[in-house]
Short mmCIF file of C-alpha atoms and ligand atoms in Angstrom, two decimals:
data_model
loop_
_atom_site.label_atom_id
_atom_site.label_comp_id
_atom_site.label_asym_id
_atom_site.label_seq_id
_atom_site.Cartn_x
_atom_site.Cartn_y
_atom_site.Cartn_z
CA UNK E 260 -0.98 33.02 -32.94
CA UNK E 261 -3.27 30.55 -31.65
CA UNK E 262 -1.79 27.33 -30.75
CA UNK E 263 -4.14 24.90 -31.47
CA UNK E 264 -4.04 23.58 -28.45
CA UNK E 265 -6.97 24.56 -26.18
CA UNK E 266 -8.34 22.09 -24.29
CA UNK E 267 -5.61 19.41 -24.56
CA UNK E 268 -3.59 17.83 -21.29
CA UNK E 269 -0.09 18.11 -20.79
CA UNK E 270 2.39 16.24 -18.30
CA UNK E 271 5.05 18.99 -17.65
CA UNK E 272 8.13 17.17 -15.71
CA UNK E 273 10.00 19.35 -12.93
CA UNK E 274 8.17 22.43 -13.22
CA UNK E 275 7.85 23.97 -10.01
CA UNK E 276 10.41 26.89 -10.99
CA UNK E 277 12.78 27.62 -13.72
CA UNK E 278 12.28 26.00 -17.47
CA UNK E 279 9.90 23.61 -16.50
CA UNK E 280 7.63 26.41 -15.33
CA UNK E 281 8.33 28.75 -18.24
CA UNK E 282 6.89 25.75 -19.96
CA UNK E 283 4.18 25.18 -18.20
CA UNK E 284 3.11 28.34 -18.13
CA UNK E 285 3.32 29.13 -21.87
CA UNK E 286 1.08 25.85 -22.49
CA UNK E 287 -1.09 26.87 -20.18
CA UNK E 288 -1.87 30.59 -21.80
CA UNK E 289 -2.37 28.30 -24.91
CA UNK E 290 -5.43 27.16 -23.20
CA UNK E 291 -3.84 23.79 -22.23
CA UNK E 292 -4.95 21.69 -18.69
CA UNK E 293 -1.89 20.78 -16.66
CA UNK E 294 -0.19 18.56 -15.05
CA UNK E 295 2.75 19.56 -13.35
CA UNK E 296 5.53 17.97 -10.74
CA UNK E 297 8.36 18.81 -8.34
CA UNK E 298 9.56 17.34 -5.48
CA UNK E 299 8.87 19.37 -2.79
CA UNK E 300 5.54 20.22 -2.40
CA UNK E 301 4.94 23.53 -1.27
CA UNK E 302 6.62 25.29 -3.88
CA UNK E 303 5.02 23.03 -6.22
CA UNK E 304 1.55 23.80 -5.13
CA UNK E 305 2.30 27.78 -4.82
CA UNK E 306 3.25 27.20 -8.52
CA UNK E 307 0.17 25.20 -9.91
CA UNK E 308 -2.03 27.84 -7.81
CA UNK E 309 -0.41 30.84 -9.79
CA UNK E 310 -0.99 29.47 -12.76
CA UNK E 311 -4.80 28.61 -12.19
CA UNK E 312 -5.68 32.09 -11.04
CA UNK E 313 -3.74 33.53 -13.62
CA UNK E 314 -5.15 31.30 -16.83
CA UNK E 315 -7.95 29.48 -15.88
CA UNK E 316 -6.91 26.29 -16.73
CA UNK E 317 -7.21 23.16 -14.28
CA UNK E 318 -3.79 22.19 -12.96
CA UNK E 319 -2.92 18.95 -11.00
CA UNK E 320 0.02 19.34 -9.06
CA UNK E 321 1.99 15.62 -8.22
CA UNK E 322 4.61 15.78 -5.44
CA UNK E 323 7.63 12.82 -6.79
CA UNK E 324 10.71 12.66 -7.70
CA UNK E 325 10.34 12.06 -11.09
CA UNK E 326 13.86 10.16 -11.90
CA UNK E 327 12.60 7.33 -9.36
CA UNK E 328 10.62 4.35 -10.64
CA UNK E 329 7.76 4.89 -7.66
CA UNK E 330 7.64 8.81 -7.92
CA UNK E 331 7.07 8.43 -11.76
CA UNK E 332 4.28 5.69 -11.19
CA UNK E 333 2.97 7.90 -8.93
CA UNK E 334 2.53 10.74 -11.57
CA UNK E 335 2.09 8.50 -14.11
CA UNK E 336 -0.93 7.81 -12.32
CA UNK E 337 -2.19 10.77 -11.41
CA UNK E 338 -1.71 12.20 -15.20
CA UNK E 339 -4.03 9.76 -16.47
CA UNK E 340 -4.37 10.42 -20.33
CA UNK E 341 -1.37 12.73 -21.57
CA UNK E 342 -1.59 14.53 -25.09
CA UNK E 343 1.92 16.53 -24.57
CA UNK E 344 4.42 15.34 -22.83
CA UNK E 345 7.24 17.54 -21.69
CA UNK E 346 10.41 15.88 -19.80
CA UNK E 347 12.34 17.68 -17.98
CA UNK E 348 14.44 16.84 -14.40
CA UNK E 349 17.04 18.40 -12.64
CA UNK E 350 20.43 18.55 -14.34
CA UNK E 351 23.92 16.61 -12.84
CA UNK E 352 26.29 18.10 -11.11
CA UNK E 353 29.35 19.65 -12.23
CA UNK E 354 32.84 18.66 -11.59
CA UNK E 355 35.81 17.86 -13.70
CA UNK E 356 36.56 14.38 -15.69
CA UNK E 357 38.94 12.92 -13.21
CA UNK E 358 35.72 12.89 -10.33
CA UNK E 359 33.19 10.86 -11.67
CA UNK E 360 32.44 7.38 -11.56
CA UNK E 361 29.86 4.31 -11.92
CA UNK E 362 27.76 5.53 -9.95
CA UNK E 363 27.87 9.01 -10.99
CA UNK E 364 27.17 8.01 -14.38
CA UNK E 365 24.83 5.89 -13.56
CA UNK E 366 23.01 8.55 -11.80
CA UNK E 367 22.73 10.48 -14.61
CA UNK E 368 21.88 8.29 -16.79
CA UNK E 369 18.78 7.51 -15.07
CA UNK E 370 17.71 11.53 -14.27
CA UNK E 371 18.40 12.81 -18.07
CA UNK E 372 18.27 9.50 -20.58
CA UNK E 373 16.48 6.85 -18.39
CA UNK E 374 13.91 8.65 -17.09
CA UNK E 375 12.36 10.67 -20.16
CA UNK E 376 12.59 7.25 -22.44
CA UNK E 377 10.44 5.61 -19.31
CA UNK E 378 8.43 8.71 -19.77
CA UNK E 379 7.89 8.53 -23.32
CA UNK E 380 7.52 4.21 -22.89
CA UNK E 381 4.22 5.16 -20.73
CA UNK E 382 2.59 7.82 -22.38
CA UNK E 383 3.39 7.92 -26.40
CA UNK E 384 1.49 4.46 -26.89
CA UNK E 385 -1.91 6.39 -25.82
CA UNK E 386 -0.90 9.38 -28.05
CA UNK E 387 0.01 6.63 -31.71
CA UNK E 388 -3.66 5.06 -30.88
CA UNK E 389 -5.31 8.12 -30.35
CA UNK E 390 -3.59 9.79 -33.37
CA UNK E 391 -2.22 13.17 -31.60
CA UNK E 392 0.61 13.74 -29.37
CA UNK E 393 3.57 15.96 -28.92
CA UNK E 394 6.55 15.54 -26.89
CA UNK E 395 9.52 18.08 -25.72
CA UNK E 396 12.14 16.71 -24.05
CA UNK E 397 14.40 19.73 -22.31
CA UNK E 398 18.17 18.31 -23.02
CA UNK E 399 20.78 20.94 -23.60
CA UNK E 400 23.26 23.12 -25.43
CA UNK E 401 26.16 20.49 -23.89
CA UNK E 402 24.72 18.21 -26.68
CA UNK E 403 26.11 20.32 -29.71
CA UNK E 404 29.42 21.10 -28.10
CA UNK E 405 30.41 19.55 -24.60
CA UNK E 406 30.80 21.91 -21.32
CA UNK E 407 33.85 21.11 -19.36
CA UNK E 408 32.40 21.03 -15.63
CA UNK E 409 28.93 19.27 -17.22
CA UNK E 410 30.68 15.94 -18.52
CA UNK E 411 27.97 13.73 -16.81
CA UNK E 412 25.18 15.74 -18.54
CA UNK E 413 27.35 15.68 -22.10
CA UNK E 414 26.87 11.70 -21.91
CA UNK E 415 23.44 11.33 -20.72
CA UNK E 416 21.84 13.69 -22.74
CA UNK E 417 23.96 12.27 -25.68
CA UNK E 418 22.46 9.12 -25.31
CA UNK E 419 18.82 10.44 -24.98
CA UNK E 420 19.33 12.36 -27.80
CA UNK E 421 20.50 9.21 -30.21
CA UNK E 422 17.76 7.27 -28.75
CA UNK E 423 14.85 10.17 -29.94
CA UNK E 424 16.35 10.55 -33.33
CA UNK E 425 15.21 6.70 -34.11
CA UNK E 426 12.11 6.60 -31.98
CA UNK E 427 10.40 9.91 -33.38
CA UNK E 428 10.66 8.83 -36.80
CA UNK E 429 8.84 5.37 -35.63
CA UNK E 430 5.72 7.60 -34.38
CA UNK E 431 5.53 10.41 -36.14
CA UNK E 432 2.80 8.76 -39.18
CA UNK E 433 0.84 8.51 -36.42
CA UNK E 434 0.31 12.38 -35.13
CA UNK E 435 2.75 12.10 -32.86
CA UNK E 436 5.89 14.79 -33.05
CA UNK E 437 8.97 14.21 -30.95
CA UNK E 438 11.66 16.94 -30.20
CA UNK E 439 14.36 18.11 -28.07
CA UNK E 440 14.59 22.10 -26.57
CA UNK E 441 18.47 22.45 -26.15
CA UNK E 442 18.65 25.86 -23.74
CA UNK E 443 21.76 27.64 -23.44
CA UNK E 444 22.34 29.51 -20.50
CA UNK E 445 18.81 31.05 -19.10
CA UNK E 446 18.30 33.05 -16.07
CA UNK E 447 17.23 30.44 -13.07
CA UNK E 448 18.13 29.28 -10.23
CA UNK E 449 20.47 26.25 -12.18
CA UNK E 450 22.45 29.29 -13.88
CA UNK E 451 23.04 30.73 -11.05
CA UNK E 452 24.41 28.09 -9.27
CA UNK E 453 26.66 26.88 -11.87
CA UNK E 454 28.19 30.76 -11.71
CA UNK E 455 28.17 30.05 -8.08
CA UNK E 456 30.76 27.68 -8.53
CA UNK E 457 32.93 29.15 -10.92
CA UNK E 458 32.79 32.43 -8.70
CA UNK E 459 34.36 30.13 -5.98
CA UNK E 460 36.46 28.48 -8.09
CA UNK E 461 38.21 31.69 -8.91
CA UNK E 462 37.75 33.52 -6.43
CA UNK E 463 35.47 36.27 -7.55
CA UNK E 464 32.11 37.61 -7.01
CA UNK E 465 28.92 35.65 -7.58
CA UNK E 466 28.12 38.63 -10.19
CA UNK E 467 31.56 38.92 -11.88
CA UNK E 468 31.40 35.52 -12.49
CA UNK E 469 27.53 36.02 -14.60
CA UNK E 470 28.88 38.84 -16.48
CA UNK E 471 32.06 36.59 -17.49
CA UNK E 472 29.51 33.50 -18.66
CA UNK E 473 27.05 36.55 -20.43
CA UNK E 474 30.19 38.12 -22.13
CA UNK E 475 30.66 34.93 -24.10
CA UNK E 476 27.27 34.52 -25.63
CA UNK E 477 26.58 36.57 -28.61
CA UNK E 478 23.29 37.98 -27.64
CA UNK E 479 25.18 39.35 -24.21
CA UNK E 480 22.98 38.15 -21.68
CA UNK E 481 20.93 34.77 -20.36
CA UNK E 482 17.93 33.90 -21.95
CA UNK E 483 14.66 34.32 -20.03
CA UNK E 484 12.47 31.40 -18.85
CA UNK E 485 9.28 33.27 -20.76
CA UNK E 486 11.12 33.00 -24.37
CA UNK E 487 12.32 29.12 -23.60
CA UNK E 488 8.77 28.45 -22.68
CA UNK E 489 6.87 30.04 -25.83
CA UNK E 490 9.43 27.64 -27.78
CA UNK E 491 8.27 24.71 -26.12
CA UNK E 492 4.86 25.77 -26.64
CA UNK E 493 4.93 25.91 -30.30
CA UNK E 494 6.86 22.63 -30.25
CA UNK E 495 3.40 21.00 -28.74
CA UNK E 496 1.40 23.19 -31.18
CA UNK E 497 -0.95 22.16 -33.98
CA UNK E 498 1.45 23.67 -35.74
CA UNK E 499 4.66 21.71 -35.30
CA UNK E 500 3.82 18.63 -36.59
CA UNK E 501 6.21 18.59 -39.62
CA UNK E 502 8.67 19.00 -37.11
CA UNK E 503 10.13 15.47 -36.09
CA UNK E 504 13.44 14.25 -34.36
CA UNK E 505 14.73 17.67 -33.89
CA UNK E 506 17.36 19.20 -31.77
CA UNK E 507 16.20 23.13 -31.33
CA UNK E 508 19.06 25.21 -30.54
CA UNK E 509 17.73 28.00 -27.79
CA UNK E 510 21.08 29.42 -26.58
CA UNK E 511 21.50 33.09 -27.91
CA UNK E 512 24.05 32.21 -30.47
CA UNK E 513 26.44 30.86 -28.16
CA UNK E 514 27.36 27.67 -30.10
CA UNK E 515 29.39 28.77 -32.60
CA UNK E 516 28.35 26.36 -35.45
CA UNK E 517 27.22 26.90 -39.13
CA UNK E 518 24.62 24.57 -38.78
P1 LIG Y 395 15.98 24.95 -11.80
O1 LIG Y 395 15.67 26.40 -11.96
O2 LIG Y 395 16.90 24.52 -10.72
O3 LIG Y 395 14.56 24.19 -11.64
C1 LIG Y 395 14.53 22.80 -11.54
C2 LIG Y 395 13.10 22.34 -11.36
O4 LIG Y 395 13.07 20.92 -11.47
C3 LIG Y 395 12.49 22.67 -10.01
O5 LIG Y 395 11.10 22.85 -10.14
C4 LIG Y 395 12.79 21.40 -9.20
O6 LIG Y 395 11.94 21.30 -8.08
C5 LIG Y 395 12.53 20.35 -10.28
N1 LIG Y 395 13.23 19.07 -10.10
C6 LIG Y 395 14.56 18.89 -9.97
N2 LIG Y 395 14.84 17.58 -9.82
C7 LIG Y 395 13.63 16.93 -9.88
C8 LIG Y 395 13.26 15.57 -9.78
N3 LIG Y 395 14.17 14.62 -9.60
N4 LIG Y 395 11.94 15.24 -9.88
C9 LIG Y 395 11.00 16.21 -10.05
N5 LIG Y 395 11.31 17.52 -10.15
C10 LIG Y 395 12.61 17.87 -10.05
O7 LIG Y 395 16.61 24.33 -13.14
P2 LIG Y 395 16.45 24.82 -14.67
O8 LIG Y 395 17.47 25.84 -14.95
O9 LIG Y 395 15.03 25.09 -14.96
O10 LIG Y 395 16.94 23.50 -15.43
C11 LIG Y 395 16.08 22.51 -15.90
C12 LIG Y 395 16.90 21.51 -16.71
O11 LIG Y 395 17.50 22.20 -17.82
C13 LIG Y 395 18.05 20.88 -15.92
O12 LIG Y 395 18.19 19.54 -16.29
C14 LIG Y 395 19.25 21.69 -16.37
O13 LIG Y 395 20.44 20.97 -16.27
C15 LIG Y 395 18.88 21.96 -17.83
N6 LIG Y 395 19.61 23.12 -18.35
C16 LIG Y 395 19.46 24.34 -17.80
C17 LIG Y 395 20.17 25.40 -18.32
C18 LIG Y 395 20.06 26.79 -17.74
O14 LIG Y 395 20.84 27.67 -18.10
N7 LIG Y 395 19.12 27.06 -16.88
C19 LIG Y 395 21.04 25.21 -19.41
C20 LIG Y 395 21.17 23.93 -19.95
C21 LIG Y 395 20.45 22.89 -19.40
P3 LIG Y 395 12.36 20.38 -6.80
O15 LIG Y 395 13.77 20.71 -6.47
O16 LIG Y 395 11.36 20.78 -5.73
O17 LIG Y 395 12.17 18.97 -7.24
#
């Protein structure tokens, strides 16, 4: 299917590895120029390289932290004018109710609400005068049904999540489509250190611990970074327009909800 796409510019948050690359990369085989970010710089730039040689599309790679106010002027900058918009960060840590406080949440609120609404502040006002623009924001599963050891990312994603179902529906008669890509459990290097821990926890191998997460998802296994990116792509299609203030489910049936 072709996209639509070809020839637009997309800023693609955290995308050095893992989702944010699956993302990048499917946008990019759509024909799309990038921008992409990480915080350390060498695997950013061994990223954005890969991608050029293997789509031909120009890529600018922008070393920052993007949950800090002067690494996200920095890209900001260096993005110039945006036409998709993907957020994306890394998530907060796990631990158990009784750990966290103030300035945990905080934290968190500033990587996964704080930072994709600053995000969205800068760049959708180009995209409503321009009449085009798509945004993703990666969230997660935790905000259909909460994940014990993830109770800082249940909040803040809760709250970005209420904050996108008003704010879409103010820009979307002007071309611009807002959603959120909720993944499950996928195979990268966050996965695997959230079995990590519960491996340590109960004292069993890193593996035993995978196959115990995998066993409770009904399609038996993690999803793959190249399926979670071709969602996100069609998201930012011509295609998706229609689609406004929506919480897309990627996760391999492992909510068990009707709807
Ligand atoms: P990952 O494989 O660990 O990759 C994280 C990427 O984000 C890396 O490129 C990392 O590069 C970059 N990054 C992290 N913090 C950043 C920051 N402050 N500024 C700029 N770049 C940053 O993680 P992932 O699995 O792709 O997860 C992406 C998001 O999806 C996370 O918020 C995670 O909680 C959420 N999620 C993941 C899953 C899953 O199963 N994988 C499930 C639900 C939700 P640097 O470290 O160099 O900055």
């Amino acid at each position: 299917m072709d996209l639509g796409i070809k020839g637009r510019r997309a800023l693609v948050c955290a995308s050095s590895k893992g989702l944010g690359l699956g993302c990048a990369r499917a946008l990019a085989d759509a024909g799309v120029d990038l921008v992409m970010n990480a915080r350390g710089a060498e695997a950013l730039e061994a990223s954005a390289q890969s991608v050029r040689d293997e789509f031909g599309i120009s890529v600018t790679p922008v070393a920052a932290d993007i949950t800090d106010e002067a690494g996200r002027a920095e890209v900001l900058k260096a993005a110039g004018q945006i036409d998709i918009l993907v957020t994306n960060a890394g998530g907060p840590p796990p631990g158990m109710w009784t750990d966290w406080g103030r300035e945990d949440f905080l934290a968190a609120l500033d990587a996964n609400m704080l930072t994709p609404i600053a995000l969205m502040t800068a760049l959708v006002p180009g995209m409503t005068d321009r009449g085009w623009g798509r945004v993703v924001n990666i969230t997660s599963q935790s905000v259909k049904a909460p994940i014990a050891i993830l109770g800082l990312s249940n909040s803040a994603r809760a709250g970005l999540t209420g904050y996108v179902a008003g704010m879409s529906r103010q820009v979307a008669g002007k071309g611009v489509a807002i959603n959120n890509l909720l993944p499950g459990s996928h195979a990268t290097d966050r996965r695997f250190a959230l079995d990590r821990t519960i491996a340590e926890r109960q004292g069993i191998p890193l593996d035993a611990a995978t196959a115990q997460v995998q066993a409770e998802i009904p399609a038996g296994r993690y999803g793959t970074v190249e399926e979670f990116g071709a969602a996100c792509a069609f998201l930012c299609s011509q295609h998706a327009g229609f689609i406004v203030g929506q919480n897309v489910l990627l996760d391999g049936g492992n909510v068990n909800a009707t709807i």
